[in-house]
Tab-separated table of C-alpha atoms in Angstrom:
chain	number	residue	atom	x	y	z
A	1	UNK	CA	29.140	5.366	-10.074
A	2	UNK	CA	25.580	3.796	-10.173
A	3	UNK	CA	23.920	0.937	-11.924
A	4	UNK	CA	22.784	1.669	-15.505
A	5	UNK	CA	19.239	1.127	-14.745
A	6	UNK	CA	16.974	0.597	-11.524
A	7	UNK	CA	18.408	-2.533	-9.899
A	8	UNK	CA	17.234	-4.451	-6.872
A	9	UNK	CA	18.867	-7.754	-5.416
A	10	UNK	CA	16.193	-9.343	-3.225
A	11	UNK	CA	17.631	-12.174	-0.951
A	12	UNK	CA	17.315	-14.624	1.668
A	13	UNK	CA	20.924	-14.477	2.380
A	14	UNK	CA	24.065	-12.338	2.225
A	15	UNK	CA	25.560	-12.929	5.711
A	16	UNK	CA	27.759	-15.761	7.279
A	17	UNK	CA	29.576	-16.158	10.388
A	18	UNK	CA	33.072	-15.137	10.397
A	19	UNK	CA	36.316	-16.527	11.845
A	20	UNK	CA	37.695	-13.463	13.539
A	21	UNK	CA	34.472	-11.480	13.363
A	22	UNK	CA	30.897	-12.345	14.422
A	23	UNK	CA	29.441	-11.599	10.854
A	24	UNK	CA	30.875	-11.371	7.260
A	25	UNK	CA	28.945	-10.134	4.291
A	26	UNK	CA	28.788	-13.347	1.902
A	27	UNK	CA	28.642	-13.591	-1.892
A	28	UNK	CA	25.247	-11.892	-2.371
A	29	UNK	CA	26.273	-8.613	-0.722
A	30	UNK	CA	29.410	-8.692	-2.889
A	31	UNK	CA	27.139	-9.362	-5.937
A	32	UNK	CA	25.198	-6.268	-5.044
A	33	UNK	CA	28.320	-4.257	-5.059
A	34	UNK	CA	29.280	-5.907	-8.538
A	35	UNK	CA	25.940	-4.765	-9.975
A	36	UNK	CA	26.511	-1.276	-9.019
A	37	UNK	CA	29.420	-1.002	-11.381
A	38	UNK	CA	31.840	0.717	-8.841
A	39	UNK	CA	35.394	0.573	-9.657
A	40	UNK	CA	38.525	2.411	-8.799
A	41	UNK	CA	37.676	3.084	-5.361
A	42	UNK	CA	36.113	1.531	-2.304
A	43	UNK	CA	32.454	0.596	-2.519
A	44	UNK	CA	30.051	2.845	-0.540
A	45	UNK	CA	27.445	0.822	0.996
A	46	UNK	CA	24.557	1.886	3.495
A	47	UNK	CA	23.428	-0.420	6.266
A	48	UNK	CA	19.898	0.139	7.252
A	49	UNK	CA	18.653	-1.522	10.424
A	50	UNK	CA	15.175	-0.334	10.795
A	51	UNK	CA	13.561	-3.888	10.936
A	52	UNK	CA	15.587	-4.704	14.091
A	53	UNK	CA	15.219	-1.295	15.727
A	54	UNK	CA	18.517	-0.016	14.583
A	55	UNK	CA	20.230	-2.521	17.287
A	56	UNK	CA	23.576	-1.057	17.997
A	57	UNK	CA	25.390	-4.468	18.353
A	58	UNK	CA	24.296	-5.226	14.847
A	59	UNK	CA	25.366	-2.070	13.485
A	60	UNK	CA	28.755	-2.620	14.971
A	61	UNK	CA	28.885	-6.332	13.411
A	62	UNK	CA	27.882	-4.785	10.048
A	63	UNK	CA	30.647	-2.036	10.315
A	64	UNK	CA	33.239	-4.708	10.978
A	65	UNK	CA	31.807	-6.836	8.163
A	66	UNK	CA	32.190	-3.836	5.798
A	67	UNK	CA	35.915	-3.293	7.178
A	68	UNK	CA	36.816	-6.850	6.290
A	69	UNK	CA	35.031	-6.575	2.902
A	70	UNK	CA	36.842	-3.484	1.903
A	71	UNK	CA	33.774	-1.459	1.752
A	72	UNK	CA	33.108	2.076	3.224
A	73	UNK	CA	29.852	1.596	5.345
A	74	UNK	CA	27.386	4.345	6.399
A	75	UNK	CA	24.870	3.159	8.996
A	76	UNK	CA	21.387	4.861	8.559
A	77	UNK	CA	19.370	5.049	11.887
A	78	UNK	CA	15.958	6.384	12.539
A	79	UNK	CA	15.815	5.552	16.369
A	80	UNK	CA	15.572	7.894	18.291
A	81	UNK	CA	15.953	10.307	15.400
A	82	UNK	CA	17.766	10.138	11.967
A	83	UNK	CA	21.589	9.981	12.648
A	84	UNK	CA	22.201	11.919	9.344
A	85	UNK	CA	21.174	15.601	8.566
A	86	UNK	CA	20.542	14.999	4.954
A	87	UNK	CA	19.162	11.559	4.679
A	88	UNK	CA	18.136	11.836	0.964
A	89	UNK	CA	21.733	13.041	0.044
A	90	UNK	CA	23.378	10.361	2.112
A	91	UNK	CA	21.307	7.578	0.385
A	92	UNK	CA	21.869	8.974	-3.086
A	93	UNK	CA	25.605	9.172	-2.449
A	94	UNK	CA	25.817	5.294	-2.030
A	95	UNK	CA	26.455	2.592	-4.401
A	96	UNK	CA	24.495	-0.025	-2.500
A	97	UNK	CA	21.736	0.156	0.159
A	98	UNK	CA	21.615	-3.015	2.230
A	99	UNK	CA	18.682	-3.645	4.521
A	100	UNK	CA	18.551	-5.849	7.494
A	101	UNK	CA	15.984	-8.315	8.232
A	102	UNK	CA	13.498	-8.201	11.107
A	103	UNK	CA	9.988	-6.912	11.134
A	104	UNK	CA	9.013	-5.687	7.911
A	105	UNK	CA	5.706	-4.133	9.048
A	106	UNK	CA	7.546	-1.935	11.533
A	107	UNK	CA	10.159	-1.033	8.877
A	108	UNK	CA	7.396	0.263	6.551
A	109	UNK	CA	5.645	2.163	9.281
A	110	UNK	CA	8.873	3.978	10.447
A	111	UNK	CA	10.274	4.504	6.774
A	112	UNK	CA	6.838	6.146	5.861
A	113	UNK	CA	6.809	8.334	8.885
A	114	UNK	CA	10.360	9.663	7.904
A	115	UNK	CA	9.584	9.737	4.027
A	116	UNK	CA	12.337	7.171	3.657
A	117	UNK	CA	9.861	5.208	1.226
A	118	UNK	CA	10.121	8.077	-1.125
A	119	UNK	CA	13.892	8.477	-0.779
A	120	UNK	CA	14.292	4.938	-1.546
A	121	UNK	CA	12.151	5.002	-4.839
A	122	UNK	CA	14.478	8.141	-6.003
A	123	UNK	CA	17.628	6.174	-5.052
A	124	UNK	CA	16.367	3.212	-7.008
A	125	UNK	CA	15.578	5.291	-10.103
A	126	UNK	CA	18.845	6.994	-9.946
A	127	UNK	CA	20.634	3.720	-10.070
A	128	UNK	CA	21.717	2.943	-6.431
A	129	UNK	CA	21.441	-0.822	-5.872
A	130	UNK	CA	18.897	-1.665	-3.335
A	131	UNK	CA	19.420	-5.074	-1.550
A	132	UNK	CA	18.702	-6.817	1.753
A	133	UNK	CA	17.744	-10.019	3.537
A	134	UNK	CA	14.339	-11.189	4.601
A	135	UNK	CA	12.115	-8.048	5.442
A	136	UNK	CA	15.072	-6.386	3.554
A	137	UNK	CA	13.867	-8.204	0.451
A	138	UNK	CA	10.131	-8.226	1.105
A	139	UNK	CA	9.892	-4.421	1.590
A	140	UNK	CA	10.548	-3.723	-2.241
A	141	UNK	CA	7.536	-5.958	-3.399
A	142	UNK	CA	3.959	-5.628	-3.027
A	143	UNK	CA	3.826	-8.136	-0.103
A	144	UNK	CA	4.300	-11.409	1.280
A	145	UNK	CA	4.456	-13.639	4.374
A	146	UNK	CA	5.700	-12.174	7.652
A	147	UNK	CA	6.065	-12.927	11.198
A	148	UNK	CA	6.155	-9.274	12.053
A	149	UNK	CA	2.728	-9.650	13.998
A	150	UNK	CA	3.554	-12.941	15.980
A	151	UNK	CA	4.850	-16.567	15.679
A	152	UNK	CA	1.840	-17.242	13.359
A	153	UNK	CA	2.890	-16.010	9.617
A	154	UNK	CA	0.349	-13.513	8.355
A	155	UNK	CA	0.335	-11.594	5.084
A	156	UNK	CA	1.497	-8.136	4.410
A	157	UNK	CA	0.063	-6.332	1.326
A	158	UNK	CA	1.282	-2.837	1.677
A	159	UNK	CA	4.898	-3.010	1.004
A	160	UNK	CA	6.567	-0.336	-1.109
A	161	UNK	CA	5.666	-1.902	-4.451
A	162	UNK	CA	8.645	-1.217	-6.451
A	163	UNK	CA	8.307	-4.682	-7.710
A	164	UNK	CA	4.774	-5.650	-8.629
A	165	UNK	CA	4.991	-9.192	-7.197
A	166	UNK	CA	4.493	-10.986	-4.072
A	167	UNK	CA	7.762	-12.203	-2.193
A	168	UNK	CA	8.378	-15.377	-0.207
A	169	UNK	CA	11.638	-15.339	1.774
A	170	UNK	CA	13.384	-18.344	3.870
A	171	UNK	CA	11.294	-20.453	1.515
A	172	UNK	CA	13.104	-23.697	2.516
A	173	UNK	CA	13.878	-23.028	6.152
A	174	UNK	CA	10.513	-21.889	7.542
A	175	UNK	CA	8.112	-24.659	6.721
A	176	UNK	CA	4.906	-22.171	7.184
A	177	UNK	CA	6.006	-19.851	4.446
A	178	UNK	CA	5.457	-21.933	1.398
A	179	UNK	CA	1.961	-22.971	1.925
A	180	UNK	CA	0.932	-19.402	2.968
A	181	UNK	CA	2.499	-17.947	-0.128
A	182	UNK	CA	0.621	-20.588	-2.261
A	183	UNK	CA	-2.808	-19.725	-0.446
A	184	UNK	CA	-2.101	-15.958	-0.824
A	185	UNK	CA	-1.683	-16.442	-4.603
A	186	UNK	CA	-4.326	-18.864	-5.119
A	187	UNK	CA	-6.946	-16.539	-3.631
A	188	UNK	CA	-5.773	-13.284	-5.117
A	189	UNK	CA	-4.337	-11.643	-2.164
A	190	UNK	CA	-1.060	-11.424	-3.649
A	191	UNK	CA	-0.088	-11.419	-7.384
A	192	UNK	CA	2.623	-13.763	-8.851
A	193	UNK	CA	5.132	-14.297	-6.080
A	194	UNK	CA	8.846	-14.587	-6.516
A	195	UNK	CA	10.470	-16.795	-3.739
A	196	UNK	CA	13.962	-17.619	-2.429
A	197	UNK	CA	15.539	-20.499	-0.377
A	198	UNK	CA	17.994	-19.277	2.146
A	199	UNK	CA	21.175	-18.219	0.242
A	200	UNK	CA	19.405	-17.149	-2.927
A	201	UNK	CA	18.880	-13.634	-4.502
A	202	UNK	CA	16.841	-12.467	-7.366
A	203	UNK	CA	18.098	-9.730	-9.652
A	204	UNK	CA	15.794	-7.133	-10.982
A	205	UNK	CA	16.494	-4.646	-13.772
A	206	UNK	CA	13.547	-2.072	-13.605
A	207	UNK	CA	10.757	-4.484	-12.565
A	208	UNK	CA	11.979	-7.356	-14.748
A	209	UNK	CA	13.469	-10.408	-12.948
A	210	UNK	CA	16.589	-11.041	-15.059
A	211	UNK	CA	18.482	-13.690	-12.875
A	212	UNK	CA	18.356	-15.912	-9.740
A	213	UNK	CA	21.856	-16.273	-7.911
A	214	UNK	CA	22.972	-18.351	-4.865
A	215	UNK	CA	25.812	-18.341	-2.527
A	216	UNK	CA	24.850	-21.951	-1.431
A	217	UNK	CA	24.774	-24.976	-3.341
A	218	UNK	CA	21.656	-27.048	-3.977
A	219	UNK	CA	19.229	-23.945	-3.346
A	220	UNK	CA	16.416	-22.702	-5.542
A	221	UNK	CA	14.118	-19.880	-6.492
A	222	UNK	CA	10.463	-20.191	-7.436
A	223	UNK	CA	7.768	-18.450	-9.269
A	224	UNK	CA	4.269	-19.050	-7.737
A	225	UNK	CA	1.422	-18.293	-10.058
A	226	UNK	CA	-2.278	-18.475	-10.238
A	227	UNK	CA	-4.065	-20.808	-12.430
A	228	UNK	CA	-7.736	-20.768	-11.884
A	229	UNK	CA	-8.258	-21.118	-8.054
A	230	UNK	CA	-4.977	-22.826	-7.329
A	231	UNK	CA	-1.149	-21.711	-7.274
A	232	UNK	CA	1.396	-23.363	-9.399
A	233	UNK	CA	5.001	-23.381	-8.451
A	234	UNK	CA	7.975	-23.499	-10.901
A	235	UNK	CA	11.442	-23.799	-9.740
A	236	UNK	CA	14.049	-21.486	-11.150
A	237	UNK	CA	17.707	-22.856	-11.053
A	238	UNK	CA	19.916	-20.171	-9.722
A	239	UNK	CA	23.390	-19.308	-11.074
A	240	UNK	CA	26.081	-20.108	-8.342
A	241	UNK	CA	28.153	-17.092	-7.314
A	242	UNK	CA	32.046	-17.389	-6.883
A	243	UNK	CA	32.502	-18.475	-3.241
A	244	UNK	CA	34.402	-16.136	-0.940
A	245	UNK	CA	37.280	-17.434	1.006
A	246	UNK	CA	35.967	-18.807	4.287
């Protein structure tokens, strides 16, 4: 079972603190599973932790979160070598690929060394839902603002480019991101940028933005476009996803 057309859910959320577990998958991850159209069996979700160096402790937390959610989770590690013999086959066998946040610059470099950028494009075209948080959102776009290079935010402009836009994540919780996105759009470094407050996701069918959704009340999505030599921001009200039991 795959989505009927190439689908990406780009987010600044999807995780929450659990009661009996350290981490739970929140409504955005469950929405990615819904977008895949899977039914009649346990959803298959791949966890990709490249952006945090395949940290084993978070792989364990994601595995536990998947157990609680009723998902079958396959971790994909690239350190110190790929943990799966047939990476492409494993990716294409998933309903959803969920990419953890961290360093998008390192993620892009490592994926390209291993050819995972090409695998992800084939999976996207085949209807596997691609999703993730922060770096796991930014990677699908042309670029955006990142702290991959140090505490001072800098632009990244060589992301995968499946979606022909800039991307701004953590738009309401990291005060430096909004002004940098505005500057990068205004000077033409980035094209029109699609941005998310924490807890918000953007749904794309093909390369078209079709909906903004949120797992947290009062949050927003934003379109930042260039008019002359300045950036203009438009707020997009997201649809609230059904809350999960807390």
